[in-house]
Amino acid sequence: MSVNRPAAVIVLAAGEGTRMKSKLPKVLHELNGRSMLGHVLAAARELDPQHAVVVVGHAREQVRSHLREIAPQAATAVQEEQNGTGHAVRMAIEDLAAKGVKLSGTVVLTCGDTPLLRGSTLAELVAAHDEEGNAVTALSARVPDPHGYGRIVRDADGDFTGIVEHADATPEQHAIDEINSGMYAFDGALLSEVVQRLSTDNAKGEEYVTDAVALLRGDGHRVGAWAAGDWHEVQGVNNRVQLSEARRVLNDRLLHEHMLAGVTVVDPATTWVDAQVTIGRDTVLEPGTRLLGATCVGEDAVVGPRADLRDTVVGAGATVRETTADRAEIGPGASVGPYTYLRPGTRLAERSKAGAFVEVKNSNVGAESKIPHLTYVGDADIGVGSNIGCSSVFVNYDGVNKSRSVIGDHVRIGSDNTIVAPVHVGDGAYSGAGTVVRDDVPPGALAVSEGHRQRNVEGWTRRKRPGTPSAEAAEQADRHRADDKQ
Ligand code: UD1
Ligand code: CA
């Protein structure tokens, strides 16, 4: 939907959110990869407003530093004391005025604690507001339990006359199930004027922005209430129970979008995706999978069961099971898992493999190279078609410095090797089992560690560990050997 560009979006976020029982300000609590405030701002951004102002009060430095990260274009206005929603709006408008901004056009007012709000719903609100030529249009919703909310009051003709707060409502008004969401589209010029006239003559002794409706109507302006189709969208989060409910709703919504776009989600109940995640068609998400941050999965991949991927790229046709990955790149057709840990800077090229109990960090693994089992690869560059034998360790840290290892193309590192960086193994080289690779290996050479010939010290356990089960077992074996010889 294309609507007229609003002059401003104002987001109220000065409250403390005491019911969260948290050190963190309420609006900074997260769900699906964004703070609540981040979700609200993402919805607001879809309107492309000329100005975005967040009203901050409690823990304002924390909120501000978060905003610098996620929405540097948003300004903040300080509300020193929380004297009500109308007072908060006044602070935002006075702040804009001090910067020389006069609000002409539509101003959208939202709260920082409604993470389920869609940008498209705000756009519909603004469109209805413009179409009706209203001074204010409140976003309302019919809800199963209206307790605590402001109610939308209508006259006998059904015309919207004002909003009454729960604390100020009569018993008859308490029965109204159409609630005020706390989000509105306002005529900016009229809002700037009417916020100067709000009284504190109410149950809470606060300046209510809701009183603007009756005041503007009294001045002869048109006012409206526009009902959201999905009441979940306007639900505010006040405690951690509601936070978990909102997370469930948002996650289901995101999964539905992915499924309708061609992704198979085997078990939506145990699959969690962040808002920014992208997934290609015909990819299958197996149970117990979390895709976090900016994770991006290509087509025809299989992810999970139990994959936990953060800011990770998964190429088309890759298989990633039982894996934890953070800032890794998994190439097309690559195979990862089970029980694999890919740490930041891991780049697995196409059709490569990182198998069971393999940890990789800050390393490039070339096309079709394999690290099948029980291995740590750190700070290494491995060429194409190479194989790293079972139970090998890339020793990248001497206690002071980290160094890189380079393994060429079509190299065969034997089992249980220790690759001591910095070291270079040339193309087509081999190494024997148990080799400690300290020196560069020329292309095509076989590396074996010298001085490691096996020596058997006969009778050692009997002499040095007398009386142990091992010594007894050894003695019994000796007796059998003696018997056999007779
Ligand atoms: C407000 C509405 C109510 C509506 C409800 C929806 C008023 C008077 N009432 O109720 O009709 O049903 O929202 O959730 O507006 N805030 C500030 N500064 C303040 C007070 C609040 O920034 O001085 C912020 C809060 O941080 C929050 C938002 O405004 O993000 C709403 O405040 P809250 O106290 O939850 O609203 P209510 O008064 O319960
Ligand atoms: Ca080993």
Short mmCIF file of C-alpha atoms and ligand atoms in Angstrom, two decimals:
data_model
loop_
_atom_site.label_atom_id
_atom_site.label_comp_id
_atom_site.label_asym_id
_atom_site.label_seq_id
_atom_site.Cartn_x
_atom_site.Cartn_y
_atom_site.Cartn_z
CA MET A 1 0.00 0.00 0.00
CA SER A 2 1.34 3.44 -0.81
CA VAL A 3 0.31 6.13 1.64
CA ASN A 4 1.32 9.74 2.01
CA ARG A 5 4.63 9.97 3.76
CA PRO A 6 3.98 10.84 7.43
CA ALA A 7 5.67 13.91 8.87
CA ALA A 8 6.78 11.90 11.90
CA VAL A 9 6.46 8.73 13.86
CA ILE A 10 6.64 9.17 17.63
CA VAL A 11 7.37 6.10 19.73
CA LEU A 12 6.64 6.26 23.47
CA ALA A 13 9.23 4.36 25.45
CA ALA A 14 9.85 6.32 28.63
CA GLY A 15 8.10 3.96 31.04
CA GLU A 16 9.98 1.70 33.38
CA GLY A 17 8.22 -1.56 32.69
CA THR A 18 8.42 -2.63 36.34
CA ARG A 19 6.48 -5.84 35.70
CA MET A 20 9.34 -7.24 33.64
CA LYS A 21 11.33 -7.41 36.92
CA SER A 22 14.46 -6.73 34.95
CA LYS A 23 17.66 -4.71 34.88
CA LEU A 24 17.03 -4.27 31.17
CA PRO A 25 14.51 -1.58 30.15
CA LYS A 26 11.32 -3.25 28.97
CA VAL A 27 11.50 -2.11 25.36
CA LEU A 28 14.99 -3.63 24.97
CA HIS A 29 13.82 -7.17 25.71
CA GLU A 30 14.18 -9.31 22.62
CA LEU A 31 12.14 -11.63 20.54
CA ASN A 32 13.01 -13.15 17.19
CA GLY A 33 16.25 -11.27 16.79
CA ARG A 34 15.11 -7.76 17.60
CA SER A 35 14.26 -5.74 20.66
CA MET A 36 10.58 -4.87 21.10
CA LEU A 37 11.55 -1.32 20.21
CA GLY A 38 13.40 -2.63 17.16
CA HIS A 39 10.27 -4.40 15.92
CA VAL A 40 8.17 -1.26 16.38
CA LEU A 41 10.74 0.85 14.54
CA ALA A 42 10.93 -1.71 11.73
CA ALA A 43 7.15 -1.43 11.30
CA ALA A 44 7.37 2.38 11.45
CA ARG A 45 10.17 2.43 8.86
CA GLU A 46 7.79 0.93 6.31
CA LEU A 47 5.94 4.28 6.37
CA ASP A 48 9.16 6.12 5.49
CA PRO A 49 8.43 9.00 7.91
CA GLN A 50 10.34 12.26 7.63
CA HIS A 51 11.17 12.11 11.34
CA ALA A 52 11.28 9.31 13.90
CA VAL A 53 11.37 10.32 17.55
CA VAL A 54 11.60 7.92 20.47
CA VAL A 55 10.55 9.35 23.83
CA VAL A 56 12.95 8.05 26.48
CA GLY A 57 12.92 8.38 30.24
CA HIS A 58 13.81 5.40 32.39
CA ALA A 59 17.25 3.93 31.64
CA ARG A 60 17.51 6.38 28.78
CA GLU A 61 21.24 5.87 28.23
CA GLN A 62 20.71 2.16 27.67
CA VAL A 63 17.85 2.85 25.27
CA ARG A 64 19.85 5.51 23.46
CA SER A 65 22.92 3.36 22.95
CA HIS A 66 20.69 0.58 21.63
CA LEU A 67 19.09 3.05 19.21
CA ARG A 68 22.50 4.17 17.97
CA GLU A 69 23.07 0.55 16.95
CA ILE A 70 19.74 -0.33 15.42
CA ALA A 71 18.24 2.96 14.23
CA PRO A 72 20.81 5.75 14.09
CA GLN A 73 18.35 7.90 12.12
CA ALA A 74 15.90 7.98 15.05
CA ALA A 75 16.03 11.00 17.36
CA THR A 76 15.26 10.82 21.06
CA ALA A 77 13.30 13.22 23.25
CA VAL A 78 13.65 13.04 27.01
CA GLN A 79 10.67 12.85 29.34
CA GLU A 80 12.20 13.42 32.77
CA GLU A 81 9.14 12.29 34.73
CA GLN A 82 6.47 9.96 33.44
CA ASN A 83 3.51 12.31 33.68
CA GLY A 84 1.45 10.44 31.14
CA THR A 85 1.24 9.59 27.47
CA GLY A 86 0.04 13.08 26.55
CA HIS A 87 2.95 14.63 28.39
CA ALA A 88 5.33 12.27 26.58
CA VAL A 89 3.96 13.34 23.21
CA ARG A 90 4.31 16.97 24.24
CA MET A 91 8.01 16.38 25.02
CA ALA A 92 8.54 14.90 21.55
CA ILE A 93 6.76 17.77 19.83
CA GLU A 94 8.60 20.42 21.84
CA ASP A 95 11.88 18.71 20.99
CA LEU A 96 11.06 18.77 17.28
CA ALA A 97 9.96 22.39 17.54
CA ALA A 98 13.26 23.29 19.22
CA LYS A 99 14.99 21.82 16.15
CA GLY A 100 12.82 23.97 13.91
CA VAL A 101 10.53 21.12 12.79
CA LYS A 102 6.89 22.17 12.40
CA LEU A 103 4.65 19.18 12.00
CA SER A 104 2.38 19.54 9.02
CA GLY A 105 0.94 16.32 7.69
CA THR A 106 0.29 13.11 9.51
CA VAL A 107 1.96 12.14 12.77
CA VAL A 108 1.83 8.48 13.77
CA LEU A 109 2.00 7.71 17.48
CA THR A 110 3.00 4.23 18.68
CA CYS A 111 4.37 2.56 21.81
CA GLY A 112 7.67 0.74 22.19
CA ASP A 113 6.15 -2.40 23.69
CA THR A 114 3.95 -3.72 20.87
CA PRO A 115 6.34 -5.94 18.92
CA LEU A 116 3.63 -7.70 16.92
CA LEU A 117 2.55 -4.54 15.12
CA ARG A 118 2.87 -4.83 11.34
CA GLY A 119 4.03 -1.99 9.12
CA SER A 120 1.13 -2.79 6.79
CA THR A 121 -1.36 -2.19 9.64
CA LEU A 122 0.13 1.23 10.33
CA ALA A 123 -0.08 1.97 6.61
CA GLU A 124 -3.76 0.97 6.59
CA LEU A 125 -4.37 3.18 9.61
CA VAL A 126 -2.74 6.15 7.88
CA ALA A 127 -4.68 5.46 4.67
CA ALA A 128 -8.01 5.35 6.55
CA HIS A 129 -7.04 8.52 8.42
CA ASP A 130 -6.19 10.39 5.20
CA GLU A 131 -9.29 9.13 3.43
CA GLU A 132 -11.65 10.23 6.22
CA GLY A 133 -9.90 13.56 6.65
CA ASN A 134 -9.74 12.98 10.40
CA ALA A 135 -7.99 15.06 13.00
CA VAL A 136 -7.18 11.81 14.80
CA THR A 137 -7.75 8.16 14.01
CA ALA A 138 -7.22 5.73 16.87
CA LEU A 139 -6.14 2.20 16.06
CA SER A 140 -8.58 0.01 17.95
CA ALA A 141 -9.21 -3.74 18.23
CA ARG A 142 -11.85 -6.07 19.61
CA VAL A 143 -10.12 -8.23 22.18
CA PRO A 144 -11.16 -11.27 24.21
CA ASP A 145 -10.15 -9.57 27.49
CA PRO A 146 -10.35 -5.76 27.48
CA HIS A 147 -9.40 -5.42 31.16
CA GLY A 148 -6.91 -2.62 31.78
CA TYR A 149 -7.16 -1.02 28.36
CA GLY A 150 -8.70 2.32 27.46
CA ARG A 151 -12.13 1.72 25.84
CA ILE A 152 -13.46 3.12 22.58
CA VAL A 153 -16.66 4.99 23.46
CA ARG A 154 -19.34 5.40 20.79
CA ASP A 155 -22.68 7.21 20.90
CA ALA A 156 -26.10 5.79 20.05
CA ASP A 157 -25.36 6.23 16.33
CA GLY A 158 -22.11 4.29 16.68
CA ASP A 159 -20.03 7.43 16.21
CA PHE A 160 -16.72 7.47 18.04
CA THR A 161 -16.84 10.10 20.75
CA GLY A 162 -13.78 9.46 22.85
CA ILE A 163 -11.59 7.11 24.84
CA VAL A 164 -12.11 6.35 28.50
CA GLU A 165 -9.31 4.81 30.57
CA HIS A 166 -10.04 1.62 32.49
CA ALA A 167 -9.50 3.40 35.82
CA ASP A 168 -11.90 6.17 34.84
CA ALA A 169 -14.58 3.99 33.22
CA THR A 170 -18.10 3.24 34.46
CA PRO A 171 -19.20 -0.40 34.94
CA GLU A 172 -21.13 -0.17 31.63
CA GLN A 173 -18.00 1.07 29.85
CA HIS A 174 -16.00 -1.80 31.34
CA ALA A 175 -18.16 -4.12 29.24
CA ILE A 176 -16.91 -2.53 25.98
CA ASP A 177 -14.58 -4.95 24.22
CA GLU A 178 -13.27 -2.49 21.61
CA ILE A 179 -10.05 -1.19 23.10
CA ASN A 180 -7.67 1.63 22.34
CA SER A 181 -4.34 0.22 21.14
CA GLY A 182 -2.42 3.34 22.12
CA MET A 183 -1.50 3.91 18.46
CA TYR A 184 -2.92 6.72 16.41
CA ALA A 185 -2.65 8.76 13.27
CA PHE A 186 -2.94 12.48 14.04
CA ASP A 187 -3.04 15.65 12.04
CA GLY A 188 0.36 16.97 13.13
CA ALA A 189 -0.60 20.64 13.41
CA LEU A 190 -3.73 19.86 15.46
CA LEU A 191 -1.81 17.44 17.69
CA SER A 192 0.86 20.08 18.39
CA GLU A 193 -1.85 22.44 19.51
CA VAL A 194 -4.07 20.03 21.46
CA VAL A 195 -1.26 18.54 23.61
CA GLN A 196 -0.97 21.97 25.23
CA ARG A 197 -4.53 21.62 26.50
CA LEU A 198 -4.55 18.21 28.18
CA SER A 199 -5.65 18.26 31.81
CA THR A 200 -4.54 16.03 34.66
CA ASP A 201 -8.06 15.78 36.03
CA ASN A 202 -8.33 11.98 36.00
CA ALA A 203 -7.77 8.87 38.13
CA LYS A 204 -4.01 8.84 37.59
CA GLY A 205 -3.48 12.60 37.62
CA GLU A 206 -1.60 12.33 34.32
CA GLU A 207 -1.82 14.03 30.95
CA TYR A 208 -3.63 11.46 28.80
CA VAL A 209 -3.08 11.65 25.05
CA THR A 210 -6.42 9.85 24.78
CA ASP A 211 -8.17 13.04 25.91
CA ALA A 212 -7.09 14.62 22.62
CA VAL A 213 -9.87 12.69 20.89
CA ALA A 214 -12.75 14.33 22.80
CA LEU A 215 -11.03 17.75 22.70
CA LEU A 216 -10.57 17.64 18.91
CA ARG A 217 -14.12 16.39 18.45
CA GLY A 218 -15.36 19.23 20.68
CA ASP A 219 -13.56 21.66 18.36
CA GLY A 220 -15.67 20.29 15.52
CA HIS A 221 -13.01 18.09 13.91
CA ARG A 222 -13.64 14.59 12.57
CA VAL A 223 -12.30 11.77 14.74
CA GLY A 224 -12.28 8.06 13.97
CA ALA A 225 -11.43 4.64 15.35
CA TRP A 226 -10.10 2.11 12.88
CA ALA A 227 -10.10 -1.52 14.03
CA ALA A 228 -7.12 -3.77 13.36
CA GLY A 229 -8.01 -7.13 11.81
CA ASP A 230 -5.65 -9.11 14.05
CA TRP A 231 -5.91 -8.06 17.69
CA HIS A 232 -2.59 -9.73 18.52
CA GLU A 233 -0.87 -6.91 16.68
CA VAL A 234 -1.81 -4.30 19.23
CA GLN A 235 -1.08 -6.42 22.29
CA GLY A 236 1.35 -4.71 24.61
CA VAL A 237 3.95 -6.73 26.48
CA ASN A 238 4.14 -5.97 30.19
CA ASN A 239 5.69 -9.06 31.73
CA ARG A 240 7.71 -12.07 30.66
CA VAL A 241 4.68 -14.29 30.26
CA GLN A 242 3.32 -11.88 27.66
CA LEU A 243 6.79 -11.66 26.13
CA SER A 244 6.86 -15.42 25.59
CA GLU A 245 3.33 -15.35 24.17
CA ALA A 246 4.30 -12.58 21.76
CA ARG A 247 7.40 -14.53 20.73
CA ARG A 248 5.26 -17.58 19.95
CA VAL A 249 2.84 -15.51 17.86
CA LEU A 250 5.63 -13.74 16.00
CA ASN A 251 7.52 -16.97 15.38
CA ASP A 252 4.40 -18.67 14.01
CA ARG A 253 3.82 -15.69 11.75
CA LEU A 254 7.39 -15.82 10.41
CA LEU A 255 7.23 -19.61 9.90
CA HIS A 256 3.91 -19.28 8.06
CA GLU A 257 5.47 -16.79 5.69
CA HIS A 258 8.41 -19.13 5.04
CA MET A 259 6.14 -22.14 4.53
CA LEU A 260 3.89 -20.25 2.12
CA ALA A 261 7.06 -19.23 0.26
CA GLY A 262 8.08 -22.88 -0.22
CA VAL A 263 10.04 -23.92 2.87
CA THR A 264 9.16 -27.20 4.63
CA VAL A 265 9.04 -26.78 8.41
CA VAL A 266 8.66 -30.24 9.91
CA ASP A 267 7.91 -29.11 13.45
CA PRO A 268 6.91 -25.45 13.84
CA ALA A 269 6.67 -25.89 17.61
CA THR A 270 10.42 -26.45 17.96
CA THR A 271 11.67 -24.31 15.08
CA TRP A 272 12.62 -20.70 15.81
CA VAL A 273 13.57 -18.08 13.29
CA ASP A 274 14.60 -14.48 13.66
CA ALA A 275 12.87 -11.76 11.69
CA GLN A 276 15.77 -11.08 9.29
CA VAL A 277 16.40 -14.72 8.32
CA THR A 278 15.98 -15.71 4.68
CA ILE A 279 15.38 -19.29 3.48
CA GLY A 280 15.28 -20.61 -0.09
CA ARG A 281 12.60 -22.78 -1.63
CA ASP A 282 12.44 -26.52 -1.02
CA THR A 283 14.68 -26.24 1.99
CA VAL A 284 13.66 -28.47 4.88
CA LEU A 285 13.94 -27.33 8.49
CA GLU A 286 14.02 -30.40 10.72
CA PRO A 287 12.86 -30.27 14.36
CA GLY A 288 14.79 -28.35 16.99
CA THR A 289 16.31 -25.80 14.64
CA ARG A 290 17.05 -22.15 15.46
CA LEU A 291 18.04 -19.74 12.70
CA LEU A 292 19.26 -16.53 14.27
CA GLY A 293 20.37 -13.06 13.30
CA ALA A 294 21.13 -12.56 9.63
CA THR A 295 21.28 -16.27 8.83
CA CYS A 296 20.61 -16.92 5.18
CA VAL A 297 19.81 -20.41 3.87
CA GLY A 298 19.75 -21.22 0.16
CA GLU A 299 17.43 -23.56 -1.75
CA ASP A 300 17.18 -27.33 -1.32
CA ALA A 301 19.14 -27.40 1.91
CA VAL A 302 18.35 -29.61 4.89
CA VAL A 303 18.92 -27.91 8.23
CA GLY A 304 18.54 -29.83 11.48
CA PRO A 305 17.49 -31.72 13.38
CA ARG A 306 18.86 -29.52 16.14
CA ALA A 307 20.85 -26.91 14.30
CA ASP A 308 21.64 -23.59 15.97
CA LEU A 309 22.89 -21.14 13.37
CA ARG A 310 23.66 -17.48 14.01
CA ASP A 311 24.58 -15.03 11.25
CA THR A 312 25.50 -18.02 9.10
CA VAL A 313 25.21 -18.55 5.35
CA VAL A 314 24.09 -21.98 4.16
CA GLY A 315 24.49 -22.68 0.45
CA ALA A 316 22.00 -24.43 -1.79
CA GLY A 317 21.70 -28.15 -1.23
CA ALA A 318 23.84 -28.19 1.90
CA THR A 319 23.07 -30.53 4.80
CA VAL A 320 23.56 -29.18 8.32
CA ARG A 321 22.52 -31.44 11.15
CA GLU A 322 23.12 -31.25 14.92
CA THR A 323 25.35 -28.23 14.46
CA THR A 324 26.15 -25.00 16.24
CA ALA A 325 27.46 -22.29 13.93
CA ASP A 326 28.24 -18.64 14.45
CA ARG A 327 29.21 -16.33 11.59
CA ALA A 328 30.16 -19.25 9.36
CA GLU A 329 29.71 -19.85 5.65
CA ILE A 330 28.66 -23.29 4.53
CA GLY A 331 29.04 -23.73 0.80
CA PRO A 332 26.57 -25.23 -1.65
CA GLY A 333 26.26 -28.99 -1.28
CA ALA A 334 28.48 -29.07 1.80
CA SER A 335 27.81 -31.57 4.56
CA VAL A 336 28.05 -30.55 8.20
CA GLY A 337 27.40 -32.57 11.32
CA PRO A 338 26.33 -34.31 13.34
CA TYR A 339 27.83 -32.67 16.45
CA THR A 340 29.83 -30.00 14.68
CA TYR A 341 30.87 -26.57 15.93
CA LEU A 342 31.61 -23.91 13.34
CA ARG A 343 33.01 -20.75 14.87
CA PRO A 344 33.37 -17.27 13.38
CA GLY A 345 35.33 -17.05 10.17
CA THR A 346 34.75 -20.63 9.09
CA ARG A 347 34.28 -20.91 5.34
CA LEU A 348 33.45 -24.31 3.96
CA ALA A 349 33.53 -24.33 0.16
CA GLU A 350 31.13 -26.25 -2.07
CA ARG A 351 30.71 -29.98 -1.41
CA SER A 352 33.18 -29.93 1.48
CA LYS A 353 32.53 -31.76 4.72
CA ALA A 354 32.91 -31.09 8.43
CA GLY A 355 31.76 -34.22 10.20
CA ALA A 356 31.18 -35.57 13.67
CA PHE A 357 32.88 -33.85 16.61
CA VAL A 358 34.71 -31.41 14.39
CA GLU A 359 35.36 -27.81 15.45
CA VAL A 360 36.46 -25.25 12.88
CA LYS A 361 37.43 -21.64 13.50
CA ASN A 362 38.63 -18.84 11.22
CA SER A 363 39.56 -21.26 8.44
CA ASN A 364 38.96 -21.79 4.76
CA VAL A 365 38.19 -25.33 3.67
CA GLY A 366 38.38 -25.81 -0.10
CA ALA A 367 35.90 -27.48 -2.39
CA GLU A 368 35.39 -31.18 -1.75
CA SER A 369 37.85 -31.24 1.10
CA LYS A 370 36.83 -33.34 4.06
CA ILE A 371 37.33 -33.16 7.79
CA PRO A 372 35.31 -36.22 8.66
CA HIS A 373 35.81 -36.85 12.38
CA LEU A 374 37.04 -35.67 15.78
CA THR A 375 39.24 -32.82 14.65
CA TYR A 376 40.02 -29.20 15.52
CA VAL A 377 40.89 -26.89 12.64
CA GLY A 378 41.86 -23.36 13.65
CA ASP A 379 43.40 -20.58 11.54
CA ALA A 380 43.98 -22.83 8.54
CA ASP A 381 43.66 -22.60 4.79
CA ILE A 382 42.94 -25.97 3.26
CA GLY A 383 42.92 -26.38 -0.52
CA VAL A 384 40.60 -28.45 -2.68
CA GLY A 385 40.08 -32.21 -2.49
CA SER A 386 42.14 -32.69 0.67
CA ASN A 387 41.35 -34.97 3.59
CA ILE A 388 42.21 -34.40 7.21
CA GLY A 389 42.50 -37.69 9.08
CA CYS A 390 40.51 -38.54 12.15
CA SER A 391 41.49 -36.96 15.44
CA SER A 392 43.86 -34.31 14.15
CA VAL A 393 44.57 -30.98 15.77
CA PHE A 394 45.70 -27.76 14.19
CA VAL A 395 47.91 -26.22 16.84
CA ASN A 396 47.50 -22.54 16.08
CA TYR A 397 48.43 -20.94 19.38
CA ASP A 398 51.84 -20.99 21.04
CA GLY A 399 50.57 -19.21 24.13
CA VAL A 400 51.45 -15.79 22.76
CA ASN A 401 50.78 -15.70 19.03
CA LYS A 402 48.31 -17.33 16.71
CA SER A 403 49.64 -18.52 13.37
CA ARG A 404 48.09 -20.01 10.26
CA SER A 405 48.57 -23.39 8.67
CA VAL A 406 48.31 -23.90 4.93
CA ILE A 407 47.34 -27.28 3.52
CA GLY A 408 47.49 -27.55 -0.27
CA ASP A 409 45.24 -29.33 -2.75
CA HIS A 410 44.64 -33.10 -2.66
CA VAL A 411 46.63 -33.53 0.53
CA ARG A 412 46.12 -36.59 2.72
CA ILE A 413 46.77 -35.77 6.36
CA GLY A 414 46.90 -39.06 8.28
CA SER A 415 44.95 -39.83 11.42
CA ASP A 416 45.91 -38.25 14.72
CA ASN A 417 48.19 -35.62 13.24
CA THR A 418 49.28 -32.49 15.02
CA ILE A 419 49.74 -29.61 12.59
CA VAL A 420 51.91 -27.03 14.34
CA ALA A 421 51.45 -23.56 12.82
CA PRO A 422 52.93 -21.78 11.02
CA VAL A 423 53.44 -24.60 8.57
CA HIS A 424 52.78 -25.29 4.89
CA VAL A 425 51.90 -28.69 3.47
CA GLY A 426 52.36 -28.75 -0.31
CA ASP A 427 49.90 -30.02 -2.91
CA GLY A 428 49.53 -33.78 -3.13
CA ALA A 429 51.55 -34.43 0.04
CA TYR A 430 50.76 -37.21 2.51
CA SER A 431 51.48 -37.59 6.20
CA GLY A 432 51.63 -40.78 8.24
CA ALA A 433 49.40 -41.59 11.20
CA GLY A 434 50.41 -39.75 14.36
CA THR A 435 52.70 -37.31 12.58
CA VAL A 436 53.59 -34.06 14.30
CA VAL A 437 53.91 -31.71 11.33
CA ARG A 438 56.29 -28.98 12.51
CA ASP A 439 58.14 -28.31 9.27
CA ASP A 440 56.90 -27.49 5.81
CA VAL A 441 56.16 -30.51 3.64
CA PRO A 442 57.10 -30.20 -0.06
CA PRO A 443 54.48 -31.07 -2.67
CA GLY A 444 54.12 -34.80 -3.15
CA ALA A 445 56.26 -35.73 -0.11
CA LEU A 446 55.32 -38.11 2.68
CA ALA A 447 55.82 -36.65 6.14
CA VAL A 448 56.46 -39.00 9.06
CA SER A 449 57.66 -38.02 12.49
CA GLU A 450 61.11 -39.39 13.38
CA GLY A 451 62.02 -40.61 16.85
CA HIS A 452 58.57 -41.94 17.33
CA ARG A 453 59.26 -45.62 16.67
CA GLN A 454 57.33 -47.79 19.02
CA ARG A 455 59.31 -49.47 21.80
CA ASN A 456 57.75 -52.14 24.05
CA VAL A 457 59.00 -52.37 27.61
CA GLU A 458 58.16 -55.97 28.55
CA GLY A 459 56.67 -56.65 32.01
CA TRP A 460 56.23 -52.95 32.80
CA THR A 461 52.69 -53.18 34.28
CA ARG A 462 53.56 -56.15 36.49
CA ARG A 463 56.54 -54.30 37.94
CA LYS A 464 55.21 -50.75 38.12
CA ARG A 465 51.51 -51.35 38.83
CA PRO A 466 51.49 -54.48 40.95
CA GLY A 467 48.14 -55.59 42.32
CA THR A 468 46.04 -53.58 39.87
CA PRO A 469 43.41 -55.19 37.62
CA SER A 470 45.73 -54.36 34.71
CA ALA A 471 48.62 -56.23 36.32
CA GLU A 472 46.34 -59.20 37.07
CA ALA A 473 45.06 -59.25 33.48
CA ALA A 474 48.63 -59.09 32.19
CA GLU A 475 49.70 -61.94 34.49
CA GLN A 476 46.78 -64.06 33.40
CA ALA A 477 47.66 -63.45 29.77
CA ASP A 478 51.27 -64.42 30.50
CA ARG A 479 50.10 -67.70 32.11
CA HIS A 480 47.98 -68.48 29.03
CA ARG A 481 50.95 -67.79 26.80
CA ALA A 482 53.12 -70.11 28.96
CA ASP A 483 50.41 -72.84 28.89
CA ASP A 484 50.11 -72.52 25.11
CA LYS A 485 53.84 -73.06 24.74
CA GLN A 486 53.77 -76.30 26.76
C1 UD1 B 1 -2.43 3.59 27.27
C2 UD1 B 1 -3.69 4.32 26.84
C3 UD1 B 1 -4.83 3.32 26.80
C4 UD1 B 1 -4.50 2.15 25.89
C5 UD1 B 1 -3.17 1.55 26.29
C6 UD1 B 1 -2.75 0.53 25.28
C7 UD1 B 1 -3.43 6.57 27.71
C8 UD1 B 1 -3.84 7.51 28.78
N1 UD1 B 1 -3.96 5.36 27.78
O1 UD1 B 1 -2.67 3.03 28.54
O2 UD1 B 1 -6.02 3.96 26.36
O3 UD1 B 1 -5.52 1.19 25.94
O4 UD1 B 1 -2.16 2.56 26.36
O5 UD1 B 1 -1.65 -0.20 25.75
O6 UD1 B 1 -2.69 6.92 26.84
N2 UD1 B 1 4.70 6.22 28.39
C9 UD1 B 1 5.63 7.24 28.37
N3 UD1 B 1 5.53 8.24 29.27
C10 UD1 B 1 4.53 8.30 30.17
C11 UD1 B 1 3.57 7.26 30.18
C12 UD1 B 1 3.68 6.24 29.27
O7 UD1 B 1 6.56 7.21 27.56
O8 UD1 B 1 4.51 9.26 30.95
C13 UD1 B 1 4.83 5.14 27.43
C14 UD1 B 1 5.08 3.81 28.09
O9 UD1 B 1 6.47 3.54 28.21
C15 UD1 B 1 4.43 2.85 27.10
C16 UD1 B 1 3.30 3.68 26.51
O10 UD1 B 1 3.62 5.02 26.75
O11 UD1 B 1 5.30 2.49 26.06
C17 UD1 B 1 1.96 3.34 27.12
O12 UD1 B 1 2.02 3.59 28.49
P1 UD1 B 1 1.22 2.70 29.51
O13 UD1 B 1 1.41 3.24 30.88
O14 UD1 B 1 1.48 1.28 29.28
O15 UD1 B 1 -0.24 3.02 28.97
P2 UD1 B 1 -1.59 2.99 29.74
O16 UD1 B 1 -1.73 4.26 30.52
O17 UD1 B 1 -1.76 1.71 30.40
CA CA B 2 44.53 -36.80 18.28
#
